[in-house]
Coordinates of C-alpha atoms in Angstrom, one line a residue:
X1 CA -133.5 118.1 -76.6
X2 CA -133.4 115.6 -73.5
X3 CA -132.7 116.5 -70.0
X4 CA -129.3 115.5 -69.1
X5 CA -129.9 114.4 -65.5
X6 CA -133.4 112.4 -66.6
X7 CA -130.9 110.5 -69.1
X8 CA -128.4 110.2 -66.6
X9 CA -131.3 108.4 -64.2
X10 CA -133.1 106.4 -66.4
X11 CA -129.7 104.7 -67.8
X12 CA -128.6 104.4 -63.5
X13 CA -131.5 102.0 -63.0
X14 CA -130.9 98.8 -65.5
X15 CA -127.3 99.3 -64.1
X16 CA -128.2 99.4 -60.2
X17 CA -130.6 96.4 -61.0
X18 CA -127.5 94.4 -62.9
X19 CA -125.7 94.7 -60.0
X20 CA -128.2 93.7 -57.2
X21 CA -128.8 90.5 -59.7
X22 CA -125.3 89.6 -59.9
X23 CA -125.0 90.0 -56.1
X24 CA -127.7 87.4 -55.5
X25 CA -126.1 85.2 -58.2
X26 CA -122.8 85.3 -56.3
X27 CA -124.3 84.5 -53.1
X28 CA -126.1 81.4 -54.7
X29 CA -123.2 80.2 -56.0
X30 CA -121.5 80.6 -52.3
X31 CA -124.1 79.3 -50.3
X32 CA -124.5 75.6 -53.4
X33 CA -121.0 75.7 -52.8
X34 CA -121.1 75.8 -48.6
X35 CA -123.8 73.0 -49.1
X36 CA -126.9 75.1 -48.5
X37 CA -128.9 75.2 -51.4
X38 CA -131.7 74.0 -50.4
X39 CA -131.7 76.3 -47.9
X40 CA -131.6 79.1 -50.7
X41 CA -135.0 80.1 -51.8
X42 CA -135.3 80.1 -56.1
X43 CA -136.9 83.2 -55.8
X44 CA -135.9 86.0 -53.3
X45 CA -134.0 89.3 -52.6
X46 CA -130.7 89.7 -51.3
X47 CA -131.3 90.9 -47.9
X48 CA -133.4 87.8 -47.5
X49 CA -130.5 85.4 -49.2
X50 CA -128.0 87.4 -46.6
X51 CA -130.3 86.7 -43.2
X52 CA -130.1 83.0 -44.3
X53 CA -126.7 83.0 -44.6
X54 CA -126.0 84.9 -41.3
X55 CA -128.3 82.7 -39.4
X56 CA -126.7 79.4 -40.7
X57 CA -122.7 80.9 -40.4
X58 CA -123.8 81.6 -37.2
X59 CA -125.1 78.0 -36.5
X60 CA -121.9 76.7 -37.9
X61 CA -119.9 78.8 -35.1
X62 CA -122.1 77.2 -32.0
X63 CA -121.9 74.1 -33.5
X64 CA -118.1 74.2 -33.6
X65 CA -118.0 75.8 -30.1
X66 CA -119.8 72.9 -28.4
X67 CA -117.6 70.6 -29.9
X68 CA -114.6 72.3 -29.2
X69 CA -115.6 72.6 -25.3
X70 CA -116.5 68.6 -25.1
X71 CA -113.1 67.9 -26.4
X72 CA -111.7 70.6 -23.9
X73 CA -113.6 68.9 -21.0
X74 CA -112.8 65.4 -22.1
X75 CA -109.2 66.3 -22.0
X76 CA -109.5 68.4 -18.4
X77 CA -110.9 64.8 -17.5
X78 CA -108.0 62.8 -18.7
X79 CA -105.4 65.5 -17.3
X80 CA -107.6 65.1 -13.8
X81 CA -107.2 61.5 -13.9
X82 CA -103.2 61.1 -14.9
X83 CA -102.3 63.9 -12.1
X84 CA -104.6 61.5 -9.5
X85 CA -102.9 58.4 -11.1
X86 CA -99.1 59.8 -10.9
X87 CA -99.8 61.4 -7.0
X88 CA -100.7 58.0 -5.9
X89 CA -97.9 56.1 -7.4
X90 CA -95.5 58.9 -6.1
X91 CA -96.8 57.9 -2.9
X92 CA -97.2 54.1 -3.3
X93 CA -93.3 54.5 -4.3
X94 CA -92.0 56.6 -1.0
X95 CA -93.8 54.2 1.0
X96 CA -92.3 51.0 -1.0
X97 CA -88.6 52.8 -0.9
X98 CA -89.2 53.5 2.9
X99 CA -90.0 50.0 3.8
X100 CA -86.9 48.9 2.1
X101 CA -85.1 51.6 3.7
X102 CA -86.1 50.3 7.3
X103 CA -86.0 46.4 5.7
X104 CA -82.4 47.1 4.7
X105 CA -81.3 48.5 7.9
X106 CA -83.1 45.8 9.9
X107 CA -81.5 43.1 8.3
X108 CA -77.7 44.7 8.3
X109 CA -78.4 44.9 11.7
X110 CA -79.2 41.6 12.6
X111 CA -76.3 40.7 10.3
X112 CA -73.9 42.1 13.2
X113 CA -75.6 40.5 15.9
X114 CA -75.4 37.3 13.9
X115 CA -71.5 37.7 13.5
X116 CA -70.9 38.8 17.2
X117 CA -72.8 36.2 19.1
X118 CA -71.9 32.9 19.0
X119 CA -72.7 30.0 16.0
X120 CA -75.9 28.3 16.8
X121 CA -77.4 26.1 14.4
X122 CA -81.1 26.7 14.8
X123 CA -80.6 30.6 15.2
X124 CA -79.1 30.3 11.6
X125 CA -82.1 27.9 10.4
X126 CA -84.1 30.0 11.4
X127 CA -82.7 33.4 10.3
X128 CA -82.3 31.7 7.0
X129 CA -85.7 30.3 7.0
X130 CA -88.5 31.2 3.9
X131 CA -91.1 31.6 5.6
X132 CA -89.6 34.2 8.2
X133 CA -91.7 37.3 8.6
X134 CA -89.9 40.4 8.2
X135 CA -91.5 43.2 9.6
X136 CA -91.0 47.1 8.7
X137 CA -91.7 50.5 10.0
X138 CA -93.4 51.2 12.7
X139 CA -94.3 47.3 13.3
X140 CA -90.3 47.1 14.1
X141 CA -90.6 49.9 16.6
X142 CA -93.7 48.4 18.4
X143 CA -91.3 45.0 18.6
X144 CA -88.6 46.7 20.4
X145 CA -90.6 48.8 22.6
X146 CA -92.6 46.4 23.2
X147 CA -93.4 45.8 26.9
X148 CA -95.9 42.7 27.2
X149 CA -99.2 44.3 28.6
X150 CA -100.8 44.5 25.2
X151 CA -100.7 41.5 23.7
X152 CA -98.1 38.7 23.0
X153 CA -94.7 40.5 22.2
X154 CA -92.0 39.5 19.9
X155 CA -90.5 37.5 22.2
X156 CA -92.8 35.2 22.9
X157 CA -91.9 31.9 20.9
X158 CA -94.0 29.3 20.6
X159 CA -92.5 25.8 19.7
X160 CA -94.0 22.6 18.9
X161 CA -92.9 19.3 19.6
X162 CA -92.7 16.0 17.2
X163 CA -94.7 13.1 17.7
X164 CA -92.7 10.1 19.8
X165 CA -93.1 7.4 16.8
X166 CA -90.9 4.6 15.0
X167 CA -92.4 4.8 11.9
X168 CA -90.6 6.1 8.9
X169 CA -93.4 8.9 8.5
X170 CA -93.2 10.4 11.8
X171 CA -89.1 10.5 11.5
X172 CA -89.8 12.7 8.6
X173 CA -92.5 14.7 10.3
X174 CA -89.4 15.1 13.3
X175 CA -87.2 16.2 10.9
X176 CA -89.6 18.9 9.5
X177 CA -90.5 21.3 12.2
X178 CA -93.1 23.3 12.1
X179 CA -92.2 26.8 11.9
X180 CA -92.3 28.7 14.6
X181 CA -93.6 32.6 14.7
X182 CA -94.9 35.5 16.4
X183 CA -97.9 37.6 16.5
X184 CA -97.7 41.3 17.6
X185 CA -100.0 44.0 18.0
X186 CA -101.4 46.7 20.7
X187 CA -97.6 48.0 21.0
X188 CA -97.9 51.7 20.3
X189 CA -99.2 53.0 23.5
X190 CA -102.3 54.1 24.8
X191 CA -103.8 55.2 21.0
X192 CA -104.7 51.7 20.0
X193 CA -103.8 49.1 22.2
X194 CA -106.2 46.3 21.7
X195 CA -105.7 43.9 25.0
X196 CA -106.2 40.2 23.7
X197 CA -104.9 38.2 25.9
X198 CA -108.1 36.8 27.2
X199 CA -109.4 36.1 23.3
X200 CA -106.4 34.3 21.7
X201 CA -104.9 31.1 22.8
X202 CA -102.3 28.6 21.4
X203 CA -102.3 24.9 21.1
X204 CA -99.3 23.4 19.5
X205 CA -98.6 25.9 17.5
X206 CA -101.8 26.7 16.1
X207 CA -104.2 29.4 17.0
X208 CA -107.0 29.7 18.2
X209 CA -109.8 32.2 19.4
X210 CA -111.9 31.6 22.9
X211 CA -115.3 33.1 22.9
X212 CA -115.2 36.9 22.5
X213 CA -115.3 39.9 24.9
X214 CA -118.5 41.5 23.1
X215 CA -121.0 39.1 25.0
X216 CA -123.6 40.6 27.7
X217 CA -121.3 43.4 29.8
X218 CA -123.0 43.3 33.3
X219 CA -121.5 45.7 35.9
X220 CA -121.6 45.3 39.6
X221 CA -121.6 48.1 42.1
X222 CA -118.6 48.1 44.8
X223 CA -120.3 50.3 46.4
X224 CA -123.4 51.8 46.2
X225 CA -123.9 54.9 43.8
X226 CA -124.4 58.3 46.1
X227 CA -124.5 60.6 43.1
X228 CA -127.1 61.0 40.3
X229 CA -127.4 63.1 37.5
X230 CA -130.7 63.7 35.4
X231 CA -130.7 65.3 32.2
X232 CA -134.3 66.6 30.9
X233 CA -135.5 67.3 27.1
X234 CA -136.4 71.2 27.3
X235 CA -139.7 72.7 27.2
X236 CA -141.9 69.8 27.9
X237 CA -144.5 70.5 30.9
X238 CA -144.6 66.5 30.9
X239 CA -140.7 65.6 31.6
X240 CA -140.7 68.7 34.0
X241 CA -143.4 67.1 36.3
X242 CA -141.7 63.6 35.8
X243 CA -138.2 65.3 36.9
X244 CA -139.6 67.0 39.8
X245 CA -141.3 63.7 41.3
X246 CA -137.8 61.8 40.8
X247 CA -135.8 64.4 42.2
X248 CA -138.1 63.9 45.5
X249 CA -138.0 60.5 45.4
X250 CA -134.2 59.8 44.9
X251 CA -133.4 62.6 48.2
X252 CA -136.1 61.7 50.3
X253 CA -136.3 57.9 50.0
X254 CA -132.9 56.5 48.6
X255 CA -130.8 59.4 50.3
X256 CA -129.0 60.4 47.3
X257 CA -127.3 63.8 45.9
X258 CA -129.1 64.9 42.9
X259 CA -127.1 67.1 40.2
X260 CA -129.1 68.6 37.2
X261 CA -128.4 71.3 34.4
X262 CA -128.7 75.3 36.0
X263 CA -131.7 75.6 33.4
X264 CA -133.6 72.4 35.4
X265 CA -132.7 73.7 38.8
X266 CA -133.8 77.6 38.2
X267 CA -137.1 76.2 36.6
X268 CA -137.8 73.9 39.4
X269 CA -136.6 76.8 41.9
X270 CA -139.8 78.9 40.7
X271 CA -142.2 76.7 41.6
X272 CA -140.8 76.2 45.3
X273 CA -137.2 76.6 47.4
X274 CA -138.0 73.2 48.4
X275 CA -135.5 72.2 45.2
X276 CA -132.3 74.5 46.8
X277 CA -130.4 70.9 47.7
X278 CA -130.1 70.5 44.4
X279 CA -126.7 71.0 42.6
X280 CA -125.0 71.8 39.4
X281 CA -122.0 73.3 37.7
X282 CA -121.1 77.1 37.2
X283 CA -118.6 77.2 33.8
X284 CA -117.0 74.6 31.7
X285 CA -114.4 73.9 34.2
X286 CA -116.7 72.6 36.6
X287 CA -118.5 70.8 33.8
X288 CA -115.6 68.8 32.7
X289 CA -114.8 67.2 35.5
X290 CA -118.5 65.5 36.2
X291 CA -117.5 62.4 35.5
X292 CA -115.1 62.3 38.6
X293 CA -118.6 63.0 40.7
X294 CA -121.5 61.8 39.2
X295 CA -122.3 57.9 40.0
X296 CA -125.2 57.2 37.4
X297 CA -126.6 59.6 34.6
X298 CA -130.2 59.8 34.1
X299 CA -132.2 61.1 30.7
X300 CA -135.5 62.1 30.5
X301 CA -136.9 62.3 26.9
X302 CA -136.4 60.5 23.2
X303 CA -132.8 59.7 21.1
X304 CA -131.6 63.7 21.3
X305 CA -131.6 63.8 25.0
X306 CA -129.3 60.8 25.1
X307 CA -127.3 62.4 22.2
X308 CA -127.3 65.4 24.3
X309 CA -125.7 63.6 27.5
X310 CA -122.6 61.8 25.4
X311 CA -122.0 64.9 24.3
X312 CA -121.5 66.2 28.1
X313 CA -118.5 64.2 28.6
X314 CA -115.8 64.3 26.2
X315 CA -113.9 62.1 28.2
X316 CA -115.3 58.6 30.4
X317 CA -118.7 58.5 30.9
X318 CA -121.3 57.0 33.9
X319 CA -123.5 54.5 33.5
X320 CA -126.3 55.8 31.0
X321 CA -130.0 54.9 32.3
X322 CA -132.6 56.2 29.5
X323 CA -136.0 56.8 30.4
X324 CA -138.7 56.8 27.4
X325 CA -140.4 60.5 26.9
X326 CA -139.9 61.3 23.2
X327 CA -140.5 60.6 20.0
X328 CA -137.9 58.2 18.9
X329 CA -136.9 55.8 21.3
X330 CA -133.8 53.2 19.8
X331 CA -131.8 53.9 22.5
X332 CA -134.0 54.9 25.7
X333 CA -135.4 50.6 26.5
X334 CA -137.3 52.0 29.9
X335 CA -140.6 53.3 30.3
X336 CA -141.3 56.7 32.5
X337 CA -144.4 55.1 34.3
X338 CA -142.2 52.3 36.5
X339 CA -139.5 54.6 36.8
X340 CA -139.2 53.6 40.4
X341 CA -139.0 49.9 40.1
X342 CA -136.1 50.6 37.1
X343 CA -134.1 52.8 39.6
X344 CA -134.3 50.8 42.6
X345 CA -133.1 47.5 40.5
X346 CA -130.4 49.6 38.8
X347 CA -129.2 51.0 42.3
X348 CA -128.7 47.7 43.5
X349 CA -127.3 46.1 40.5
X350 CA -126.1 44.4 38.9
X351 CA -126.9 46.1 35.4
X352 CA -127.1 44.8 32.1
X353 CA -124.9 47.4 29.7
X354 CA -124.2 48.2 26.4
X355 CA -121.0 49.7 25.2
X356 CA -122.0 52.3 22.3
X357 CA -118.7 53.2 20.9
X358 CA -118.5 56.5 20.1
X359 CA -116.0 58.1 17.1
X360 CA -113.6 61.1 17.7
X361 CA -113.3 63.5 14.9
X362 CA -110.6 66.2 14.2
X363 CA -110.6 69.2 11.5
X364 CA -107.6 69.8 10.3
X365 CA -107.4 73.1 7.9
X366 CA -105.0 73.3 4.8
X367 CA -102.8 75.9 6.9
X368 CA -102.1 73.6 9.0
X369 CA -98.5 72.6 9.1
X370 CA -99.1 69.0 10.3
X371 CA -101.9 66.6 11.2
X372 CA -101.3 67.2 15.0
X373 CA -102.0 71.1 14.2
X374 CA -106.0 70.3 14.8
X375 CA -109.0 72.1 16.1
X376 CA -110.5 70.5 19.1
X377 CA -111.7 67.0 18.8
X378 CA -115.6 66.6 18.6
X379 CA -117.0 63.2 19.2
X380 CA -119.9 61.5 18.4
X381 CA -122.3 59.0 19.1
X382 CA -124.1 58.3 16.1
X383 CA -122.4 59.7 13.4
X384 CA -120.8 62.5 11.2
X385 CA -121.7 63.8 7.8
X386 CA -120.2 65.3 5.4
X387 CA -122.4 66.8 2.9
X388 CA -122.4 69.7 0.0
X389 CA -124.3 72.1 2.5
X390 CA -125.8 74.8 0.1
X391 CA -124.2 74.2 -2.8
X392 CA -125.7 73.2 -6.1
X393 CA -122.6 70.9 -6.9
X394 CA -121.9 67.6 -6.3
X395 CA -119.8 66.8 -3.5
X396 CA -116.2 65.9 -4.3
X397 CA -114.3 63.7 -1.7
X398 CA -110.6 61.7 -1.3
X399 CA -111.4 58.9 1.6
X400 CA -108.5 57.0 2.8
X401 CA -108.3 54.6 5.7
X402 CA -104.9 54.1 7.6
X403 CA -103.0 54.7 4.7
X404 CA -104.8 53.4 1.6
X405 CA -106.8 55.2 -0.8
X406 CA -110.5 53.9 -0.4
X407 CA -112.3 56.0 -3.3
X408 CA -113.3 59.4 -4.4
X409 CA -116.9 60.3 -3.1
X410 CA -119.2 62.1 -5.7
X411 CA -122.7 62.5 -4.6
X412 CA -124.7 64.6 -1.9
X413 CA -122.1 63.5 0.4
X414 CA -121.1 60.7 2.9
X415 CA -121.9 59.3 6.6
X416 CA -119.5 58.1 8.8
X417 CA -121.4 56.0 11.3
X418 CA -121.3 54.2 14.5
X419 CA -122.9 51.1 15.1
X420 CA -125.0 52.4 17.6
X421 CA -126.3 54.6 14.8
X422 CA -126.9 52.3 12.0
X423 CA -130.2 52.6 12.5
X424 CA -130.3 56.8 12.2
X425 CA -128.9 58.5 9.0
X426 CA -126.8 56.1 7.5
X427 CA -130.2 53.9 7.6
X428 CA -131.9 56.0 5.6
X429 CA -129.5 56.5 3.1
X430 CA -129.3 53.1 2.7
X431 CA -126.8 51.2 5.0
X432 CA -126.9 48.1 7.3
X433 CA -129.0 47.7 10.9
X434 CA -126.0 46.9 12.7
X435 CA -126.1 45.4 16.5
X436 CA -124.8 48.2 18.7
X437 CA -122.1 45.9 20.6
X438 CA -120.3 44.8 17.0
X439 CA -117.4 47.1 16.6
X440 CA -117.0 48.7 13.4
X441 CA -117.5 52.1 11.5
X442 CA -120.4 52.2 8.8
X443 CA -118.8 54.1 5.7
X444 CA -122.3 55.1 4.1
X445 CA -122.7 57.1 1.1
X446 CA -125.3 60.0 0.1
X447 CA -127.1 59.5 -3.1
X448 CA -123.6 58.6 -4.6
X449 CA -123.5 59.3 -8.7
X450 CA -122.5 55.7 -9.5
X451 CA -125.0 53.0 -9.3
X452 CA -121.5 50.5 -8.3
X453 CA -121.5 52.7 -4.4
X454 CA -122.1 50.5 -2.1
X455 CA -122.1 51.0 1.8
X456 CA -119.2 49.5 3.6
X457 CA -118.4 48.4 7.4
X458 CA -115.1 48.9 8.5
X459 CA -113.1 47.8 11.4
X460 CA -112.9 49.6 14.7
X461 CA -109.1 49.9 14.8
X462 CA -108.9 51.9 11.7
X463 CA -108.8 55.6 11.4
X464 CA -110.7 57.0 8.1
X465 CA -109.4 60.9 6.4
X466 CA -111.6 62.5 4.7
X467 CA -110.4 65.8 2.2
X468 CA -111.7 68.2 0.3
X469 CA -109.7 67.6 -3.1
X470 CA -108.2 71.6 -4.3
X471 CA -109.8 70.9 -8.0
X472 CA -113.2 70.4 -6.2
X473 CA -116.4 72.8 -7.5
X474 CA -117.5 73.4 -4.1
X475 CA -116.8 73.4 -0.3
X476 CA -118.3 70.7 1.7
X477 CA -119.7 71.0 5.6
X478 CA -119.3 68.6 8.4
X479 CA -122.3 68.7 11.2
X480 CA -121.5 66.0 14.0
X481 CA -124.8 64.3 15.4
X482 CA -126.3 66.7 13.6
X483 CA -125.0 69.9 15.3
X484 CA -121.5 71.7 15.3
X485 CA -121.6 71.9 11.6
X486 CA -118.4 72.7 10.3
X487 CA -117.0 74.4 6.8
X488 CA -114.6 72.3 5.0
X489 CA -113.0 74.0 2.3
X490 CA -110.5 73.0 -0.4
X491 CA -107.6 71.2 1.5
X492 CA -109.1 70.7 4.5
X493 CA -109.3 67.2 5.7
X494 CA -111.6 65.3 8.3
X495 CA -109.9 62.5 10.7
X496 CA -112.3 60.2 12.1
X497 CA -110.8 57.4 14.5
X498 CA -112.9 55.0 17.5
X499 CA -112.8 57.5 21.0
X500 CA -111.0 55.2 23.6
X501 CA -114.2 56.1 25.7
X502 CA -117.5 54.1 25.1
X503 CA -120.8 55.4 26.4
X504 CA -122.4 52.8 29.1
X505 CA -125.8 52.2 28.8
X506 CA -128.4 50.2 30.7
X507 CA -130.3 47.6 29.2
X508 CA -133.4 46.7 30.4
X509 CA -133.2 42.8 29.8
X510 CA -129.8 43.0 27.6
X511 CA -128.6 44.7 24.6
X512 CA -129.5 41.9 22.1
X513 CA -133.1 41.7 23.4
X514 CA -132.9 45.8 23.3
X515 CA -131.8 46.0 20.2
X516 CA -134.6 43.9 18.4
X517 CA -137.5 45.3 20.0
X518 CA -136.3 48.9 18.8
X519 CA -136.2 48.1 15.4
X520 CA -139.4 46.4 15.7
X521 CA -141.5 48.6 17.7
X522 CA -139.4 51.7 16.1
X523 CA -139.0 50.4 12.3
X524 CA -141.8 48.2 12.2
X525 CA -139.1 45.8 11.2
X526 CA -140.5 42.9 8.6
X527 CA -144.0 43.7 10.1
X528 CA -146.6 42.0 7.0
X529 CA -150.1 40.0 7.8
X530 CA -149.3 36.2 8.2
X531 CA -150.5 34.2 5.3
X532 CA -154.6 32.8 5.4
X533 CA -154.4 29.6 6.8
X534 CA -157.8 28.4 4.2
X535 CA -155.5 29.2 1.6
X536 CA -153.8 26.6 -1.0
X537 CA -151.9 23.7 0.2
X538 CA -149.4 21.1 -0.9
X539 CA -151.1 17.8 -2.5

């Protein structure tokens, strides 16, 4: 008789086995249906069939997930883009209903006056006229409050008078004035007022331009300088020895009072007491108001030192007189050995000068209630940047100028230059030389991510905002001249605008002839070997 439980095994095998088998059959069937046949061996076990199944489903789901994110970020994109699109028209359409606002009110108001005074002809042709200028905003305030010492006010009518002729011709030409008008600018106070008087004339009613302020400054001494100051690059055995010998030679033979920094005088006080006539300032107070005492400033040492002594006075500034004892030299024109000869010409004057404008920055932070809520203004000589500091995204910037949009900045970041240092940073990232005297600020980007960015020159007049967008990646960081460096976060905005106060300095023959022998000597400017004269010639 057979053992129950070996009958009961032997028949739970071929069963076990019929099942596995139809398993793998079903899976086949899936997977030829899912389109994966191929990737279903002919011959194989089902815990092999499964791991290829698992590993493509699984393949399937990344697939689908990157997809699904590009079509997320393409929309986030579009979204971006329409918000940025309908804030700007909201704005553009404020302004437009603003100016029709004033327009409106303007023009009901010389309605009134019309109807009060009494009828004349030509005040009606010319209310009447087409090619009237209207003005709005604040260009109506600068007309009424207008007083004359900026530039030619609203009141100022210029008419022209017909030919004397009996020809049929000039009758007509009698008959059709020319139209008279205005020009009006300067008017808003001290902020901006351009003086041009001595650069526009009129002749008939046409304009015209005489030759312009920005040829060769010179200044003449009323009276000769009693005060010096000389500022020193640090820690240079060299420009210590140099300073010491000047110091003597300015008190002993030229009888003049000598101011230097309190680090110059206690260094030169260690070697002797001989230096105690020397004087300086004790605190910021005192340092503030140098430029109501000091005559003439001095530097000893390369580009930073000057850097160092515009940064001295945030207000006017002396007469700048840079002596050559560093590395870089674009703006220090005299040499250290003849030091004497310079100083004695310069006392005497009259001096050759250039005017390096200088640009006045303010931060103004996103709890700020209103632009005129700002940290204290820094200004700057040869530029400020605006870069992505430590981040490892790209920058992401709104620039406007006066009140248009100019473009959003994505890159490493953006330089807001001075002429008088086109030939520093924004150089080397890839903007213009630009002659010092030429006012204008350089608008330079930083390795921008669109082949289409291009460096632009803007005029001196305008005042440039730069903000950190809220959807941008990162924060951003301001460092003026390459110091001060600033945190911008999201929100925060950067006003840059031309400082009403230039920094003078002395040129050795004048700022033209200055300013090419720097970028030679310095840049090796178009420096290549003349052409063989044996060579190849025309038949």
């Amino acid at each position: 008789m057979a053992d129950p439980g070996h009958e009961q095994s032997t028949i739970g095998v071929p069963i076990k086995a019929s099942s596995n088998a139809m398993n793998l059959n079903v899976a086949c069937s899936q997977a030829e249906e899912n389109g994966f046949s191929d990737l279903v061996p002919a011959t194989g076990t089902e815990e092999e069939v499964r791991e290829i199944l698992q590993q493509t489903s699984l393949k399937l789901v990344d697939d689908h997930l990157v997809e699904f994110s590009e079509a997320l970020r393409t929309v986030a994109k579009a979204l971006r883009r329409v918000a940025e699109g309908t804030a700007i028209a909201t704005a553009e359409a404020a302004e437009w209903k603003r100016k029709y606002e004033l327009e409106r009110a303007r023009n009901l108001q010389l309605k009134k006056q019309s109807e009060g005074s009494h009828h004349n002809p030509f005040n009606e042709k010319l209310q009447n006229s087409p090619d009237r200028v209207v003005m709005s905003g604040p260009q109506i305030e600068q007309t009424e409050k207008c007083c004359g010492k900026h530039g030619i006010c609203s009141h100022e009518i210029l008419w022209d008078e017909a030919p004397q002729s009996n020809s049929k011709l000039a009758q007509e030409m009698a008959d059709a004035k020319k139209a008279s008008f205005k020009l009006c600018w300067g008017c808003n106070g001290e902020k901006s007022g351009q003086h041009k008087h001595e650069i526009v004339s009129f002749e008939r009613g046409n304009i015209t331009t005489a030759e312009r302020s920005s040829k060769q400054i010179l200044l003449k001494w009323e009276s000769p300088p009693q005060t010096v100051l000389i500022l020193t690059k640090p820690n240079s055995i060299s420009v210590r020895t140099l300073c010491a010998e000047m110091v003597r030679w300015l008190k002993e033979c030229k009888k003049i009072i000598v101011f230097v920094e309190p680090r110059v005088r206690t260094e030169l006080l260690r070697e002797t007491s001989y230096f105690n006539f020397l004087r300086t300032w004790k605190d910021d107070d005192e340092k503030k108001l140098l430029h109501t005492k000091i005559d003439l400033v001095v530097t000893l040492g390369g580009d930073g030192t000057v850097l160092w002594a515009a940064s001295m006075f945030r207000g006017p500034v002396p007469p700048l007189v840079s002596f050559s004892l560093g590395s870089l030299g674009f703006m220090t024109p005299f040499q250290s050995e003849q030091y004497r000869d310079y100083l004695d010409m310069l006392l005497k004057g009259p001096i050759s000068i250039t005017l390096c404008h200088r640009l006045q920055c303010h931060v103004v932070r996103d709890a700020a209630k209103d632009e005129l809520e700002t940290e204290e203004p820094i200004l700057v000589l040869n530029e400020v940047t605006i870069d992505r500091g430590i981040s490892s995204y790209l920058t992401y910037l709104e620039c406007y100028c006066d009140s248009s949009f100019v473009t959003c900045v994505q890159g490493d970041g953006l330089i807001l230059s001075t002429t008088s240092g086109s030939t520093a940073y924004s150089l080397a990232a890839g903007g213009s030389m630009v002659h010092p005297q030429v006012p204008g600020i350089l608008f330079t980007p930083i390795c921008p991510h669109s082949l289409s960015f291009r460096p632009l020159i803007l005029p001196e007049y305008v005042t440039l905002r730069v903000q950190v967008p809220f959807n941008s990646r990162g924060h951003a960081w301001a460092s003026f001249d390459g110091k001060d460096r600033k945190q911008l976060a999201a929100g925060d905005a950067l006003i840059c605008s031309m400082a009403p106060w230039p920094v003078p300095t002395a040129c050795q023959v004048d700022s033209t002839n200055d300013f090419l022998r720097s970028i030679h000597e310095g840049l090796h400017w178009n420096l290549r070997k003349s052409q063989s004269f044996d060579g190849p010639h025309d038949s």
